């Protein structure tokens, strides 16, 4: 059966969170190393979700985790960050190939984020970055966080598609291993500067993913018969 | 506080379900009165949801209710309808003012359906009708059916907005009474031929809704400062 829907990791895969968050940090905290602050903030992301994945804490939207993490990182940097800086994650810029690639893919497929971001966050980010999603899927409709299988399964169920009719697109091999485990098709698109010029992880595919693409233009070309 | 998001009733308000469903019926059941069949099918819609609203039955997506209702109506018309006809509700045409009006509104507001249709149904309908939604809200994220207050409240919560920052747009006064009761702003747009040339209900506003518009162009004009 042909893949009918493509669902996407967003932070890192569709948008350059590192330089975009650093830009927002620089606006309100000119006294800190903005790239270091952005990196430290992002580093709090997975541990915050881990407590929810593990059942220690009920589902809390990523907007709130970002806000909590912001205060922790600000304390580490010995600054006081305004609460509104948490909205920096709604103003991330897309990688240069993303909008045109998604627009081409949308002609033949349903396209949607399958991110750990909330519906509100993904909606506002899409408006900022002009991401032409058909709908918003991901963590909030599953009330849990990737890479838990139910996040991928809830996204397929919301589209009323079988898992093998849906392809997960990500720049992170771990995301694709989890999606494959849940039964989805997989596509890898490398983002070798997501973590800056000295990135050491996810520089290439670590398995025989169904599609391995150089960018979203290439992904669209490979999926067009 | 300015209205930040507009959420829309879809069947009747955005799309002409009656003539669109009749067209799909005529394709596969040429022996029946297609408009009568469409009207009879639609008449099963509210009773099917009422059991779920009342708690007699757990949440079942409208796609499945449409399928069940289709078999009931086909029996009344003494025909056998193919299951795939249930997908007729994914191929409804918009009223002529809708796509341009939504596009204008999208420039300044988040726009989303708040329909009793599922995420899958609303997503496929949006692709067919070129409805430029920012995200899909409504019954499925609430796991209940309008006019229960939680459907409106869940839509506001998903956007992380207060109820008075969200405006419900509908051609049905009952929908707006329920939205106002839940705390939302309200806009009425008349669709006087939704039920055909002899429609007797919802021909005009039945209360002092926050906005009363002649169509979606007028709605966009009234909401633009």
CSV table of C-alpha atoms in Angstrom, one decimal, chain A residues 13-217:
chain,number,residue,atom,x,y,z
A,13,UNK,CA,14.4,18.3,11.3
A,14,UNK,CA,12.2,21.1,10.0
A,15,UNK,CA,13.5,24.1,11.9
A,16,UNK,CA,16.9,25.4,13.1
A,17,UNK,CA,16.1,25.7,16.8
A,18,UNK,CA,19.6,26.4,17.9
A,19,UNK,CA,20.2,29.7,16.0
A,20,UNK,CA,16.6,30.8,16.3
A,21,UNK,CA,16.4,30.3,20.0
A,22,UNK,CA,19.8,32.0,20.4
A,23,UNK,CA,18.5,35.0,18.4
A,24,UNK,CA,15.5,35.3,20.8
A,25,UNK,CA,17.8,34.9,23.9
A,26,UNK,CA,20.1,37.6,22.6
A,27,UNK,CA,17.2,40.1,22.3
A,28,UNK,CA,16.3,39.9,26.0
A,29,UNK,CA,19.6,38.6,27.7
A,30,UNK,CA,22.4,40.5,25.9
A,31,UNK,CA,24.8,39.6,28.8
A,32,UNK,CA,24.8,35.9,28.1
A,33,UNK,CA,26.4,33.6,25.4
A,34,UNK,CA,23.2,33.2,23.5
A,35,UNK,CA,24.2,30.0,21.7
A,36,UNK,CA,25.4,28.4,24.9
A,37,UNK,CA,22.1,29.4,26.6
A,38,UNK,CA,20.1,27.9,23.8
A,39,UNK,CA,22.1,24.7,23.9
A,40,UNK,CA,21.7,24.4,27.7
A,41,UNK,CA,18.0,25.1,27.5
A,42,UNK,CA,17.6,22.3,24.9
A,43,UNK,CA,19.6,20.0,27.1
A,44,UNK,CA,16.8,20.2,29.8
A,45,UNK,CA,14.2,19.0,27.2
A,46,UNK,CA,14.7,15.3,27.3
A,47,UNK,CA,15.1,14.9,31.1
A,48,UNK,CA,11.9,16.9,31.6
A,49,UNK,CA,10.0,14.6,29.2
A,50,UNK,CA,11.6,11.5,30.7
A,51,UNK,CA,9.7,11.9,34.0
A,52,UNK,CA,6.4,12.0,32.0
A,53,UNK,CA,7.3,9.1,29.8
A,54,UNK,CA,8.2,7.1,32.9
A,55,UNK,CA,4.9,7.9,34.6
A,56,UNK,CA,6.4,9.9,37.5
A,57,UNK,CA,4.4,12.9,36.3
A,58,UNK,CA,1.2,13.2,34.2
A,59,UNK,CA,1.2,14.8,30.8
A,60,UNK,CA,2.3,18.4,30.8
A,61,UNK,CA,2.5,20.3,27.5
A,62,UNK,CA,5.9,21.1,26.2
A,63,UNK,CA,5.1,24.9,26.5
A,64,UNK,CA,5.1,24.4,30.3
A,65,UNK,CA,8.2,22.3,30.3
A,66,UNK,CA,10.0,24.9,28.3
A,67,UNK,CA,8.9,27.6,30.8
A,68,UNK,CA,10.1,25.5,33.8
A,69,UNK,CA,13.4,24.6,32.0
A,70,UNK,CA,13.9,28.3,31.1
A,71,UNK,CA,13.9,29.3,34.8
A,72,UNK,CA,16.4,26.5,35.7
A,73,UNK,CA,18.8,27.5,32.9
A,74,UNK,CA,18.5,31.2,33.7
A,75,UNK,CA,19.6,30.4,37.2
A,76,UNK,CA,22.6,28.4,35.9
A,77,UNK,CA,23.5,31.5,33.9
A,78,UNK,CA,22.9,33.7,36.9
A,79,UNK,CA,20.3,35.8,35.0
A,80,UNK,CA,16.6,36.4,35.3
A,81,UNK,CA,14.7,35.5,32.1
A,82,UNK,CA,11.3,36.9,31.3
A,83,UNK,CA,8.6,34.3,31.1
A,84,UNK,CA,7.7,35.4,27.6
A,85,UNK,CA,11.1,34.1,26.4
A,86,UNK,CA,9.5,30.6,26.6
A,87,UNK,CA,7.6,31.6,23.5
A,88,UNK,CA,10.9,31.6,21.6
A,89,UNK,CA,10.1,28.0,20.5
A,90,UNK,CA,7.1,29.4,18.5
A,91,UNK,CA,9.5,31.6,16.4
A,92,UNK,CA,12.0,29.1,15.0
A,93,UNK,CA,13.1,29.5,11.4
A,94,UNK,CA,12.8,26.6,8.9
A,95,UNK,CA,15.8,25.1,7.2
A,96,UNK,CA,16.0,26.6,3.6
A,97,UNK,CA,14.6,23.5,1.8
A,98,UNK,CA,11.6,22.9,4.1
A,99,UNK,CA,8.8,25.1,3.0
A,100,UNK,CA,9.2,24.3,-0.7
A,101,UNK,CA,9.7,20.6,0.0
A,102,UNK,CA,6.7,20.4,2.2
A,103,UNK,CA,4.6,22.2,-0.4
A,104,UNK,CA,5.6,19.7,-3.0
A,105,UNK,CA,4.9,16.8,-0.7
A,106,UNK,CA,1.5,18.2,0.3
A,107,UNK,CA,0.3,17.8,-3.3
A,108,UNK,CA,0.2,14.0,-3.0
A,109,UNK,CA,0.3,13.3,0.7
A,110,UNK,CA,-1.2,14.4,4.0
A,111,UNK,CA,1.6,16.1,5.9
A,112,UNK,CA,1.6,16.8,9.6
A,113,UNK,CA,4.0,17.3,12.5
A,114,UNK,CA,4.6,14.4,14.8
A,115,UNK,CA,6.5,16.4,17.4
A,116,UNK,CA,6.7,16.6,21.1
A,117,UNK,CA,5.4,20.2,20.8
A,118,UNK,CA,1.8,20.9,21.7
A,119,UNK,CA,-1.0,21.7,19.3
A,120,UNK,CA,-0.7,25.4,20.3
A,121,UNK,CA,3.1,25.5,19.9
A,122,UNK,CA,3.1,23.6,16.6
A,123,UNK,CA,0.2,25.9,15.3
A,124,UNK,CA,2.0,29.1,16.2
A,125,UNK,CA,5.4,27.8,14.9
A,126,UNK,CA,3.7,26.8,11.6
A,127,UNK,CA,2.4,30.4,11.2
A,128,UNK,CA,5.8,31.9,11.9
A,129,UNK,CA,7.7,29.5,9.6
A,130,UNK,CA,5.0,29.1,6.9
A,131,UNK,CA,4.9,25.3,7.4
A,132,UNK,CA,1.8,24.2,5.3
A,133,UNK,CA,0.6,21.4,7.6
A,134,UNK,CA,-2.7,19.6,6.8
A,135,UNK,CA,-3.3,19.0,10.5
A,136,UNK,CA,-1.3,18.9,13.8
A,137,UNK,CA,-0.5,15.5,15.3
A,138,UNK,CA,2.0,14.3,17.9
A,139,UNK,CA,2.5,14.3,21.6
A,140,UNK,CA,-0.6,16.2,22.7
A,141,UNK,CA,-3.1,13.9,21.0
A,142,UNK,CA,-1.3,10.9,22.5
A,143,UNK,CA,-0.8,12.6,25.9
A,144,UNK,CA,2.7,11.2,26.0
A,145,UNK,CA,6.1,11.9,24.5
A,146,UNK,CA,8.2,10.4,21.8
A,147,UNK,CA,9.8,8.0,21.5
A,148,UNK,CA,7.0,6.1,23.3
A,149,UNK,CA,5.2,4.0,20.6
A,150,UNK,CA,1.8,5.5,21.4
A,151,UNK,CA,2.8,8.9,20.0
A,152,UNK,CA,3.3,7.4,16.5
A,153,UNK,CA,0.3,5.1,16.9
A,154,UNK,CA,-2.0,7.9,18.0
A,155,UNK,CA,-0.9,9.9,15.0
A,156,UNK,CA,-1.7,7.1,12.6
A,157,UNK,CA,-5.0,6.4,14.3
A,158,UNK,CA,-6.0,10.1,14.1
A,159,UNK,CA,-5.6,9.8,10.3
A,160,UNK,CA,-7.4,6.5,10.3
A,161,UNK,CA,-4.5,5.0,8.5
A,162,UNK,CA,-2.6,1.7,9.0
A,163,UNK,CA,0.9,2.2,10.4
A,164,UNK,CA,2.5,1.1,7.1
A,165,UNK,CA,0.6,3.8,5.2
A,166,UNK,CA,2.4,6.5,7.3
A,167,UNK,CA,6.1,7.5,7.0
A,168,UNK,CA,8.0,9.2,9.8
A,169,UNK,CA,10.5,11.8,8.6
A,170,UNK,CA,13.3,12.8,11.0
A,171,UNK,CA,16.9,13.9,11.3
A,172,UNK,CA,17.3,11.7,14.4
A,173,UNK,CA,18.0,8.0,14.0
A,174,UNK,CA,16.4,7.3,17.5
A,175,UNK,CA,13.1,8.8,16.3
A,176,UNK,CA,13.1,6.5,13.3
A,177,UNK,CA,14.0,3.4,15.3
A,178,UNK,CA,11.0,4.1,17.5
A,179,UNK,CA,8.7,4.8,14.5
A,180,UNK,CA,9.8,1.6,12.8
A,181,UNK,CA,9.2,-0.4,16.0
A,182,UNK,CA,5.7,1.0,15.9
A,183,UNK,CA,5.2,-0.2,12.4
A,184,UNK,CA,5.7,3.0,10.4
A,185,UNK,CA,7.7,3.6,7.3
A,186,UNK,CA,10.8,5.8,7.8
A,187,UNK,CA,12.7,8.6,6.1
A,188,UNK,CA,16.0,10.1,7.2
A,189,UNK,CA,17.0,13.6,6.3
A,190,UNK,CA,20.4,14.7,7.7
A,191,UNK,CA,20.7,18.0,9.5
A,192,UNK,CA,24.4,17.9,10.3
A,193,UNK,CA,24.6,21.4,11.8
A,194,UNK,CA,21.5,21.2,14.1
A,195,UNK,CA,23.8,21.2,17.1
A,196,UNK,CA,26.3,23.6,15.6
A,197,UNK,CA,29.5,23.1,13.6
A,198,UNK,CA,31.0,20.5,15.9
A,199,UNK,CA,28.0,18.1,15.9
A,200,UNK,CA,28.9,14.5,16.4
A,201,UNK,CA,25.6,12.6,16.4
A,202,UNK,CA,23.1,11.9,13.6
A,203,UNK,CA,25.5,12.9,10.9
A,204,UNK,CA,24.1,10.1,8.7
A,205,UNK,CA,21.7,7.2,8.6
A,206,UNK,CA,22.3,4.4,11.1
A,207,UNK,CA,20.0,1.9,9.5
A,208,UNK,CA,18.5,1.0,6.1
A,209,UNK,CA,15.6,3.5,6.4
A,210,UNK,CA,13.0,3.3,3.7
A,211,UNK,CA,14.1,6.6,2.3
A,212,UNK,CA,17.4,8.4,2.9
A,213,UNK,CA,17.2,12.0,1.5
A,214,UNK,CA,19.7,14.9,1.4
A,215,UNK,CA,17.0,17.4,2.1
A,216,UNK,CA,13.2,17.9,1.7
A,217,UNK,CA,13.5,18.6,-2.0
